[in-house]
Tab-separated table of C-alpha atoms and ligand atoms in Angstrom:
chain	number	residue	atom	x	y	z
A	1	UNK	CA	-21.025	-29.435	15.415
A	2	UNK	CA	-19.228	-26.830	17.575
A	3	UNK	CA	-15.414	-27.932	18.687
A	4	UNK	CA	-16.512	-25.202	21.530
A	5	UNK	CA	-15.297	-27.175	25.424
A	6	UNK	CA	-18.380	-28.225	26.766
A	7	UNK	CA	-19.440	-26.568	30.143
A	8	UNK	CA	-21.491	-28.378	32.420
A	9	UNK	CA	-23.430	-26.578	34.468
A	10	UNK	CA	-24.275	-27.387	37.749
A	11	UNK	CA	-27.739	-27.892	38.511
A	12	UNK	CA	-29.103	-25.755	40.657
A	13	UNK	CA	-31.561	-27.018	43.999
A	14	UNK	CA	-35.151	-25.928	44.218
A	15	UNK	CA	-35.565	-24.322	47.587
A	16	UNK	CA	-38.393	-23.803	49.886
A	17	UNK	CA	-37.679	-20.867	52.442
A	18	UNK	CA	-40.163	-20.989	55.713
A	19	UNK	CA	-40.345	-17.661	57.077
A	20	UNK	CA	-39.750	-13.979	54.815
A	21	UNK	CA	-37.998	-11.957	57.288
A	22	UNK	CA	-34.467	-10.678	56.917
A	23	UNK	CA	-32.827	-14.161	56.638
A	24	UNK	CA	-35.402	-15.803	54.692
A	25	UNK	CA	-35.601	-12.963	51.986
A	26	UNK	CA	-31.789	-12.299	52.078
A	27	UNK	CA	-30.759	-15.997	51.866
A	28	UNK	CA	-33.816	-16.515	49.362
A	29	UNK	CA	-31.956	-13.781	47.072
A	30	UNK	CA	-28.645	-15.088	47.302
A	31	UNK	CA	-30.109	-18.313	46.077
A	32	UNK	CA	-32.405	-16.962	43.166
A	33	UNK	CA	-29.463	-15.088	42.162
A	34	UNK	CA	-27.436	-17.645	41.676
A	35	UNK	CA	-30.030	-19.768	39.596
A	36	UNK	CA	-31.955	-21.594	41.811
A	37	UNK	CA	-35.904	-21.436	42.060
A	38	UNK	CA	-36.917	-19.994	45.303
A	39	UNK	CA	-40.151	-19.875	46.819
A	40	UNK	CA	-40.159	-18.199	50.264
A	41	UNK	CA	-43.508	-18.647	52.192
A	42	UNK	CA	-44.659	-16.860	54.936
A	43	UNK	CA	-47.266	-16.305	57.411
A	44	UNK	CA	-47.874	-12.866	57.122
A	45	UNK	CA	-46.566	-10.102	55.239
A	46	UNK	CA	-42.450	-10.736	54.682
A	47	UNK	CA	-40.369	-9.027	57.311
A	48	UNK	CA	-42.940	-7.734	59.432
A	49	UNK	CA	-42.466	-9.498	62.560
A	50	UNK	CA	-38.630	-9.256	64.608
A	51	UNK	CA	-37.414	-8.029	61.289
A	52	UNK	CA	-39.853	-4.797	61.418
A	53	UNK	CA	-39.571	-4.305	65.184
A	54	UNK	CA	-35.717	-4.120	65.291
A	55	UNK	CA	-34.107	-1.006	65.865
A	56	UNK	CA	-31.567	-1.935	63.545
A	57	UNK	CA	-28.672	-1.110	65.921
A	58	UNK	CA	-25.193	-2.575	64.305
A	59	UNK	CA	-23.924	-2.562	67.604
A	60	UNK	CA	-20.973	-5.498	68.116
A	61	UNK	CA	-19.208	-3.412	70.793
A	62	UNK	CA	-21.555	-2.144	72.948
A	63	UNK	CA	-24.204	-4.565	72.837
A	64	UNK	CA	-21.383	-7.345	74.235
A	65	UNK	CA	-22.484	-8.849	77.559
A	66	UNK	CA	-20.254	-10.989	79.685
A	67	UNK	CA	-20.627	-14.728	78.793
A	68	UNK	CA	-21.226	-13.435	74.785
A	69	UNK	CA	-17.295	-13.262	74.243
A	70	UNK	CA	-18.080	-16.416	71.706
A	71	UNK	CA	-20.250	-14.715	69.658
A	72	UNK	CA	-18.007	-11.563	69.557
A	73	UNK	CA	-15.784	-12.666	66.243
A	74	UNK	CA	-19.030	-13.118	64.586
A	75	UNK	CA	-20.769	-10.137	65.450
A	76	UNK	CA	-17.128	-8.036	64.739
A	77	UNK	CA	-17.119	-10.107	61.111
A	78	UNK	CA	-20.434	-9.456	60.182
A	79	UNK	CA	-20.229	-5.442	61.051
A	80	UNK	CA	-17.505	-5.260	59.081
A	81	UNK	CA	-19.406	-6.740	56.184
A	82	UNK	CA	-22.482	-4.228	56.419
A	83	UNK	CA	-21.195	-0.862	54.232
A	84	UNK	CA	-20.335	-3.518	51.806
A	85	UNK	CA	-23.261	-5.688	51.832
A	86	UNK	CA	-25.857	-2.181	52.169
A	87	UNK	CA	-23.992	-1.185	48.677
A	88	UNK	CA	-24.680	-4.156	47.095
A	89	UNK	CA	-28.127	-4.439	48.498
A	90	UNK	CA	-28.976	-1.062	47.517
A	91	UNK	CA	-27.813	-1.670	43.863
A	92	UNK	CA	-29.549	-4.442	43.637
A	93	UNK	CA	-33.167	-3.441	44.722
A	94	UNK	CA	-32.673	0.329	44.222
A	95	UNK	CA	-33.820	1.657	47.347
A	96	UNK	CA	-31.928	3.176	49.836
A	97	UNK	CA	-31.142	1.519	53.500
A	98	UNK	CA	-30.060	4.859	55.366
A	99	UNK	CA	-26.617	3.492	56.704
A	100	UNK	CA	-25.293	5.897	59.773
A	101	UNK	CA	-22.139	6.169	60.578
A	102	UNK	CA	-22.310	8.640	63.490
A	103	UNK	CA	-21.279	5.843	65.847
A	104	UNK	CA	-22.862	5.326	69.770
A	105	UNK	CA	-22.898	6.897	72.500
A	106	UNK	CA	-23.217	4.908	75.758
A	107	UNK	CA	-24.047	7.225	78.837
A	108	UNK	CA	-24.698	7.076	82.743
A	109	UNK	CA	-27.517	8.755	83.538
A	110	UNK	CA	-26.356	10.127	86.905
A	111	UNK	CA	-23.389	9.959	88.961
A	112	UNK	CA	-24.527	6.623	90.641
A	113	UNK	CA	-24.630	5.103	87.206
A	114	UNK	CA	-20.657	5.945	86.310
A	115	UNK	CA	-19.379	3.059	88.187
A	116	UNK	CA	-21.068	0.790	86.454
A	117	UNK	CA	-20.797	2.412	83.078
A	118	UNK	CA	-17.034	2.387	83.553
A	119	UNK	CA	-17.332	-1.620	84.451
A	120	UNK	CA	-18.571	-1.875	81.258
A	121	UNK	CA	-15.982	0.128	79.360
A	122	UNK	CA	-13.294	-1.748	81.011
A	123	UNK	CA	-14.581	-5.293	80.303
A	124	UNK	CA	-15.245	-3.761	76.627
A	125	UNK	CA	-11.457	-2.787	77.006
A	126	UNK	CA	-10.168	-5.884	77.751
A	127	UNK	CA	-11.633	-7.633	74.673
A	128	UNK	CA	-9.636	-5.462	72.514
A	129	UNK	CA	-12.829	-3.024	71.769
A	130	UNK	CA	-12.280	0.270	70.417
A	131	UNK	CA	-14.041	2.735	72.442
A	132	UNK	CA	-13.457	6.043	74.312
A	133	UNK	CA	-14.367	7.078	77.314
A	134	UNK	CA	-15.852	11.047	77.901
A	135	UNK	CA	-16.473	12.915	80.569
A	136	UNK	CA	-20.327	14.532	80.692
A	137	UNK	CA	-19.191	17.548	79.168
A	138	UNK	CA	-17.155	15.901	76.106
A	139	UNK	CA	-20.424	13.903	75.661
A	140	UNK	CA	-22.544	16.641	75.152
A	141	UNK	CA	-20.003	18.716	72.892
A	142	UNK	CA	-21.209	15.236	70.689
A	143	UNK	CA	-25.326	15.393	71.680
A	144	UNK	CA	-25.747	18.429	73.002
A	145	UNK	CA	-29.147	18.456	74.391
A	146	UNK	CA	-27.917	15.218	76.827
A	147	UNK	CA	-29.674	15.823	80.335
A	148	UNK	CA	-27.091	17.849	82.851
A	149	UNK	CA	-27.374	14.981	84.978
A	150	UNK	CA	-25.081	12.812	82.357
A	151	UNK	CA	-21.917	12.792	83.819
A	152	UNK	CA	-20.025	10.176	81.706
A	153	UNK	CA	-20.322	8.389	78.719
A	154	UNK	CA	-18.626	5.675	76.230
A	155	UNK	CA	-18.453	6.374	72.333
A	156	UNK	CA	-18.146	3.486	69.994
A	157	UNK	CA	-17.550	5.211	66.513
A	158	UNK	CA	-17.713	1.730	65.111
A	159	UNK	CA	-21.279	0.584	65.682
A	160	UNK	CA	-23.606	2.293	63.749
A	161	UNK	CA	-27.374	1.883	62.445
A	162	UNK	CA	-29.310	0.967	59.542
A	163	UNK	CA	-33.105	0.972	58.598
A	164	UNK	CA	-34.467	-2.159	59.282
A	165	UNK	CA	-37.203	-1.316	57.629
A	166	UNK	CA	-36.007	-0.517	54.571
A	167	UNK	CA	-33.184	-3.465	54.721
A	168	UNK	CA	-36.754	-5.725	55.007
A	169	UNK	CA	-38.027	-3.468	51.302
A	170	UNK	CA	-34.513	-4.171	50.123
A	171	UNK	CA	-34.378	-7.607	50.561
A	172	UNK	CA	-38.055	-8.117	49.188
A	173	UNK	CA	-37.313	-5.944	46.294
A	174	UNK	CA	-34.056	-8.264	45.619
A	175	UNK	CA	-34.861	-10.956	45.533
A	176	UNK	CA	-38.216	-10.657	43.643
A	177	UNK	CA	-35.811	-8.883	41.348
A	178	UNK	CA	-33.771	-12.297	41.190
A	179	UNK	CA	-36.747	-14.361	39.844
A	180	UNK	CA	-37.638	-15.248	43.833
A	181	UNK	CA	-41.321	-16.492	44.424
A	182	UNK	CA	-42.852	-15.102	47.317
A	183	UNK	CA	-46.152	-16.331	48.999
A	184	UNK	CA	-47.281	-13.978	51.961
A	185	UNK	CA	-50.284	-15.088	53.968
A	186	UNK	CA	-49.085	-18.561	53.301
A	187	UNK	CA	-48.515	-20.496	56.456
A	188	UNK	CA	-46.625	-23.595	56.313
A	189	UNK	CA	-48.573	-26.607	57.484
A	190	UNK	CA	-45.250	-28.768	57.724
A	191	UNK	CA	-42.497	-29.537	56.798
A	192	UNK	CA	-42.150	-33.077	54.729
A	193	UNK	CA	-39.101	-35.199	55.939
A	194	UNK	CA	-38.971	-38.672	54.231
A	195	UNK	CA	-36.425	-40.959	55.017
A	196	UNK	CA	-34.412	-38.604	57.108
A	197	UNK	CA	-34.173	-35.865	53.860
A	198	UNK	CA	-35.845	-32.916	53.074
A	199	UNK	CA	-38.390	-33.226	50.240
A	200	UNK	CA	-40.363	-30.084	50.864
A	201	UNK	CA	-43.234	-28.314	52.809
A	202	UNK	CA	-46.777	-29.224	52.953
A	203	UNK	CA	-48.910	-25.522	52.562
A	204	UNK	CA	-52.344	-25.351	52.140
A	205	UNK	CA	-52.988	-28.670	52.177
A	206	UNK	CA	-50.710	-29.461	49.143
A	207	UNK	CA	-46.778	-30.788	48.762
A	208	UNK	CA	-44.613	-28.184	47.616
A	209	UNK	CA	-41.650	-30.028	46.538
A	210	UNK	CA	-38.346	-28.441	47.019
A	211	UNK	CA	-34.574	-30.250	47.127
A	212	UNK	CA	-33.329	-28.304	50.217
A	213	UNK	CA	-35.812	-26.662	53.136
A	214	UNK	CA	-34.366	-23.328	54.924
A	215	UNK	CA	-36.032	-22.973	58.070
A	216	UNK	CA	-35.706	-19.356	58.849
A	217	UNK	CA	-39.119	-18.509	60.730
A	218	UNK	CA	-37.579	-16.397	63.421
A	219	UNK	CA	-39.680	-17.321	66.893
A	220	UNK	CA	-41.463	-19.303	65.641
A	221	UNK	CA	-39.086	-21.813	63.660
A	222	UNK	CA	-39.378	-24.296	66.825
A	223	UNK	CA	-43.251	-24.710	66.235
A	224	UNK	CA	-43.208	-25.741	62.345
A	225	UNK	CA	-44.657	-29.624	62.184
A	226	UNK	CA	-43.022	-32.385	60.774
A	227	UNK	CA	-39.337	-31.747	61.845
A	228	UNK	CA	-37.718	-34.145	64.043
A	229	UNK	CA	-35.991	-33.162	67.941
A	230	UNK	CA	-33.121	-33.044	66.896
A	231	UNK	CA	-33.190	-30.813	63.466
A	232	UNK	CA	-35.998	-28.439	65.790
A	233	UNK	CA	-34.034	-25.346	66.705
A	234	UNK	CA	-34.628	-24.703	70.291
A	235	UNK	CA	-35.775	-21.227	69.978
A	236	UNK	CA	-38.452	-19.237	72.427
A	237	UNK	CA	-39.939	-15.428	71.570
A	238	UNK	CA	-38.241	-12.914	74.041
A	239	UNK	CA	-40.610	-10.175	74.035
A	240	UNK	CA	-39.626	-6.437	73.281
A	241	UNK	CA	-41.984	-3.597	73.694
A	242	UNK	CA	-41.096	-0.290	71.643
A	243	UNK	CA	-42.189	2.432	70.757
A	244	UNK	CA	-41.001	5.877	68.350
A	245	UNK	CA	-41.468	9.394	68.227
A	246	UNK	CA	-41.425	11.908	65.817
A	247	UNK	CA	-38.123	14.715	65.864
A	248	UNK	CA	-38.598	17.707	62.971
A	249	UNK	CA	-36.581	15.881	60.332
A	250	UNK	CA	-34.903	19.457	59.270
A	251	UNK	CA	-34.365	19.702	63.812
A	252	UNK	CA	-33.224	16.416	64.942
A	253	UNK	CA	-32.015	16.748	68.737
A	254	UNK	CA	-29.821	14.001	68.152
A	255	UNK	CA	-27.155	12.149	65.690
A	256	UNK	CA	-25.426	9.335	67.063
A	257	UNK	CA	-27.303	5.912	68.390
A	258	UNK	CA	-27.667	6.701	72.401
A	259	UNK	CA	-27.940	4.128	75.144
A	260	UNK	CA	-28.598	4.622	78.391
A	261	UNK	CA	-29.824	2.739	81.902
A	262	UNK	CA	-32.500	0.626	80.568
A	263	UNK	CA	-33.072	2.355	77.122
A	264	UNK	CA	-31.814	2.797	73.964
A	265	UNK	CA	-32.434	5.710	71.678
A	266	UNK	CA	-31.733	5.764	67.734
A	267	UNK	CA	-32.301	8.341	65.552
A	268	UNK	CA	-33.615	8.133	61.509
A	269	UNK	CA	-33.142	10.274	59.251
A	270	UNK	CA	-36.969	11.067	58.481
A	271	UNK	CA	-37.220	12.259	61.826
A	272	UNK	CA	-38.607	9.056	63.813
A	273	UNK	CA	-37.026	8.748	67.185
A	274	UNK	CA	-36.981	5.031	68.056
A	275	UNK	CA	-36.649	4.091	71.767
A	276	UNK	CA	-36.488	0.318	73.024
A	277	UNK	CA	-36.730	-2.202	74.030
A	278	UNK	CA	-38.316	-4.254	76.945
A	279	UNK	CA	-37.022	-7.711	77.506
A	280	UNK	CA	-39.645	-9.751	78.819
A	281	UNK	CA	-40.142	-13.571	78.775
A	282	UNK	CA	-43.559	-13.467	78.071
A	283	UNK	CA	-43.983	-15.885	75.152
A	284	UNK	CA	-46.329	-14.493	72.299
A	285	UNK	CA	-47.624	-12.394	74.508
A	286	UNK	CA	-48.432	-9.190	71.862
A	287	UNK	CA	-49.474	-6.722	74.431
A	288	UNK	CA	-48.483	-2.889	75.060
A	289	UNK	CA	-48.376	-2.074	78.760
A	290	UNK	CA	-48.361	0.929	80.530
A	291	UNK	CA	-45.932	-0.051	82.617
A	292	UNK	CA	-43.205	-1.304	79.993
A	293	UNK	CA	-43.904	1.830	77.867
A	294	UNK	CA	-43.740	3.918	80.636
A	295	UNK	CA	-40.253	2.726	81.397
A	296	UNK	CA	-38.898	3.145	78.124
A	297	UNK	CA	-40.543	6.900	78.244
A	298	UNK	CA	-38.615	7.639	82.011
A	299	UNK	CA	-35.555	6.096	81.271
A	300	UNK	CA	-35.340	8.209	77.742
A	301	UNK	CA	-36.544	10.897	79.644
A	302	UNK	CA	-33.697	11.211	81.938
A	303	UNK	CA	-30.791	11.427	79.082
A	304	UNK	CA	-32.877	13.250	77.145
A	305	UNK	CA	-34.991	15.757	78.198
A	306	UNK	CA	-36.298	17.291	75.184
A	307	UNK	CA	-38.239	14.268	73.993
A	308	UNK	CA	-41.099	15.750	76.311
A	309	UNK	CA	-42.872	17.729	73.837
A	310	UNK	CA	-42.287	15.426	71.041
A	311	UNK	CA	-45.468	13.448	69.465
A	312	UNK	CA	-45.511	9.685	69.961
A	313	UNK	CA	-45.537	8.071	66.677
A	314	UNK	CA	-46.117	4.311	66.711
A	315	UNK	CA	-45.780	1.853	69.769
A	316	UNK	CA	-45.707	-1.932	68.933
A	317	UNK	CA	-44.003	-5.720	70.043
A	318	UNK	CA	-41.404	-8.076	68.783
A	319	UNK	CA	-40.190	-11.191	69.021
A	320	UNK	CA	-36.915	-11.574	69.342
A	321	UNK	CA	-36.070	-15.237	68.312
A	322	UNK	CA	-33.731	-16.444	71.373
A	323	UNK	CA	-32.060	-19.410	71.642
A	324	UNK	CA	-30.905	-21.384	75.012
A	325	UNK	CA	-26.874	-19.279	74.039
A	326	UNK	CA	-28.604	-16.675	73.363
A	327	UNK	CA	-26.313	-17.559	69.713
A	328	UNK	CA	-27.502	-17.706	66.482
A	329	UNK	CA	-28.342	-21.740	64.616
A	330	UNK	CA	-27.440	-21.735	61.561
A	331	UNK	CA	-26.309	-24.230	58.795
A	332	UNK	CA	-27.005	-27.893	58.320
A	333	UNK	CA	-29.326	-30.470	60.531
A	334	UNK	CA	-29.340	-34.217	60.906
A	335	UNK	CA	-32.093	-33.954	57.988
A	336	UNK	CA	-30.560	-34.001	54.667
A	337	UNK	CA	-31.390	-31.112	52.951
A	338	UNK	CA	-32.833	-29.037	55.571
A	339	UNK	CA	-30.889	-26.191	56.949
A	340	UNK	CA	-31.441	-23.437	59.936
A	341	UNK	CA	-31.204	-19.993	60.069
A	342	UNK	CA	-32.515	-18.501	63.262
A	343	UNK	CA	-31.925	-17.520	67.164
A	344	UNK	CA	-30.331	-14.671	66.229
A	345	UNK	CA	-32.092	-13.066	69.811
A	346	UNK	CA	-30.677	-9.446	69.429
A	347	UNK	CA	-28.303	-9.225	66.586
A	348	UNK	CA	-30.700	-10.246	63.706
A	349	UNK	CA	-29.719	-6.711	61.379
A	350	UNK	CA	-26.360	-7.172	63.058
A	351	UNK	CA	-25.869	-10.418	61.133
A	352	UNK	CA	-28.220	-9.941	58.337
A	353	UNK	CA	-25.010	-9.714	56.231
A	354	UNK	CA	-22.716	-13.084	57.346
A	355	UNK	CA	-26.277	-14.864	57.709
A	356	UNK	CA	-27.045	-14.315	54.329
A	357	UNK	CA	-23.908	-14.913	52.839
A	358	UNK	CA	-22.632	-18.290	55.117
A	359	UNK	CA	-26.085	-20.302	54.611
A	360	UNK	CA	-26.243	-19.486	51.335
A	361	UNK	CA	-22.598	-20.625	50.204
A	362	UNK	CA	-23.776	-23.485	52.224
A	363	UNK	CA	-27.212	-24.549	50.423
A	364	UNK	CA	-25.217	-23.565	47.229
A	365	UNK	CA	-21.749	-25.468	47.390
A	366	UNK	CA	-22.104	-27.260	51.063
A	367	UNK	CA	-19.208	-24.970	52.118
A	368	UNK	CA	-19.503	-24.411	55.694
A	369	UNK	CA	-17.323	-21.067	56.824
A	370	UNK	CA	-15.307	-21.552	60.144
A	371	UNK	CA	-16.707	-18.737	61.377
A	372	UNK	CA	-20.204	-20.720	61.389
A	373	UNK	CA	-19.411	-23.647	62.202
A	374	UNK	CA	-19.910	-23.220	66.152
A	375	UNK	CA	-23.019	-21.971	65.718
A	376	UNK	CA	-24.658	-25.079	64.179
A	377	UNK	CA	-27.772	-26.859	65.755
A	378	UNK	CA	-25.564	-29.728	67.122
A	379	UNK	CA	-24.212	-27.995	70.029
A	380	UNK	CA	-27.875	-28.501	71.643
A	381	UNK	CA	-27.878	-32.161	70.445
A	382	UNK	CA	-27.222	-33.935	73.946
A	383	UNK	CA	-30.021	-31.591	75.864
A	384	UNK	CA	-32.201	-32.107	72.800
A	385	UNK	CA	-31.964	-36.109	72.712
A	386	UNK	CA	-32.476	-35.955	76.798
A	387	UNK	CA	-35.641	-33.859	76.132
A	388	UNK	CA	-36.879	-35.714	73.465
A	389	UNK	CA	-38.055	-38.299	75.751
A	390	UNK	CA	-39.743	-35.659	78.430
A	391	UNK	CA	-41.475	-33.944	75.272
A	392	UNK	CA	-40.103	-30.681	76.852
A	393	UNK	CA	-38.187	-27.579	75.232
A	394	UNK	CA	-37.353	-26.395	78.960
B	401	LIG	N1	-30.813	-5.319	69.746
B	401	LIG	C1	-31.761	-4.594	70.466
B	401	LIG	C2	-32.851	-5.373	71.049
B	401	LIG	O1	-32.921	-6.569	70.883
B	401	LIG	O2	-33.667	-4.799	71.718
């Protein structure tokens, strides 16, 4: 007999992941990594609904509304984890994510827009935010082909951009490369909650057995079956319309992430020209309309002119998962073993990275980080108990 210390090992939860977007897939491959079995089931294909619509703007500072100050720390922590976090990613799937670093370039359109632009860059200012203000003509030493009607602009060179796309690849690649099991076209029927714990989902008509549930099915997380009021995030789709173009890859026009009145405007590196987004509270509502892509085609139009002759490459719609805070839920619920990852409304690539990493040191160790912790599902538990008994979400 060996005099070798024995080390026990800690056994390691089953897990059943609801939804294969970017926090279902990146939590799923934290998990399988670290030894547990995973099976992630979704709807669809994984990642193609907000995941593959985003923009994948990493935009902390200049996406920061009044009434978001809250959310701010988070957003700031989890930007500072993405060059990391795209490393490791990329090492461990082998594909690349096309991190930019050019930073963004906020700009009023005419003079008209200025004042408001430099409301903005003073309220951005007084939380401590790093960014610059330009004049028109220091804007368009930066972008150049800017419209001559841009006479002032903000430039974050902190928020930068990523390929959502690819970052959806990545994560599939991961954690399939981590032993993860992944069941597209798989919709779950339910979720099966006995005793006020966890015990699994019910899919295709069977009982998948799992210790712990993650609930990470973006808009749609406050329709799965079986859950309780008060573990249901209160969620509702907020509807984007998009659409891209196509730039000569060798030719771009433009480098940095550009916003302007009523559009933004990021550039990839193959070329594609992505301009969004509408912001419409239209539920599921999947249609194109003239009038919303017209909009984003003006507005893009004004700053920059030289998208005219440029060939329209895809349009589509996404559902932003929004939440009543317009704040991310994430982290335990009053079921045992089932845990939320969701409302993440417009910074889902934003905080792919703290997501990923804070509910999965939770469903590993029960370690909740304090930077988390106000962004569980009981801050909506008084509403939620008072609606329970209307049978409304409001
Ligand atoms: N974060 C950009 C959007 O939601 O449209």
């Amino acid at each position: 007999m060996s005099n070798a210390p024995t080390v026990l090992q800690k056994k390691r939860p089953t897990v059943a992941v609801v939804g294969g977007g970017i926090c279902g897939l990146g939590i799923g491959w934290r998990l399988a990594a670290a030894g547990c079995k995973v099976d992630v089931f979704d709807r669809g294909k994984a990642g193609r609904e907000a995941s593959w619509a985003a923009a994948g703007m990493l935009a902390a500072r200049v996406e920061t509304e009044p009434g978001e100050e809250p959310l701010l720390a988070l957003n700031l922590e989890s930007q500072a984890d993405w060059p990391a976090f795209a490393s490791e990613l990329e090492a461990a799937s082998g594909l690349t994510l096309d991190y930019r670093d050019e930073g963004t370039l906020v700009v009023a359109a005419h003079r008209d827009d200025a004042a408001e632009l430099r409301n903005t860059y003073e309220f951005h200012k007084s939380l401590d935010l790093d960014v610059t203000w330009l004049t028109g003509g220091q804007a368009r030493r930066i972008e150049p082909h800017l419209a001559p009607g841009v006479s002032a602009a903000v430039l974050s060179e902190g928020d930068h951009q990523v390929d959502n796309r690819q970052l959806v690849l990545a994560l599939r690649e991961a954690f399939l490369r981590a032993g993860g099991t992944l069941h597209e076209e798989t919709a779950v029927d339910a979720i099966d909650i006995e005793g006020g714990q966890a015990k699994g989902i019910l899919v295709a008509g069977e009982r998948h057995e799992a210790d712990m549930v993650l609930l990470a099915a973006g808009a749609w997380s406050y329709d799965i079956d079986g859950v309780p009021p008060a573990a249901r995030p209160p969620v509702r789709p907020l509807k984007g319309q998009m659409l891209s173009l196509q730039m000569e890859p060798r030719a771009p026009i433009m480098d940095h992430v550009l916003w302007g009145p009523g559009i933004y405007i990021v550039p990839r590196r193959d070329g594609t020209l992505i301009l969004g987004a509408t912001v419409e509270e239209k539920g599921f509502d999947a249609d194109l309309t003239a009038g919303g892509v017209f909009r984003l085609l003006e507005a893009a139009w004004e700053i920059l002119p030289q998208i005219e002759e440029l060939p329209i490459k895809e349009m589509w719609v996404g559902f932003r998962p929004t939440s009543r805070d317009d704040a991310p839920i994430l982290g335990p619920t009053p079921v045992d073993g089932l845990v939320v990852a969701t409302g993440h409304h417009r910074n889902g690539v934003l905080l792919a990275p703290l997501t990923i990493d804070a509910v999965s040191a939770f469903m590993l160790d029960g370690t909740l980080l304090k930077s988390i912790e106000p962004f569980g599902i009981d801050r909506f538990a008084v509403r939620q108990n008072r609606t329970a008994s209307t049978g409304s979400q409001e």
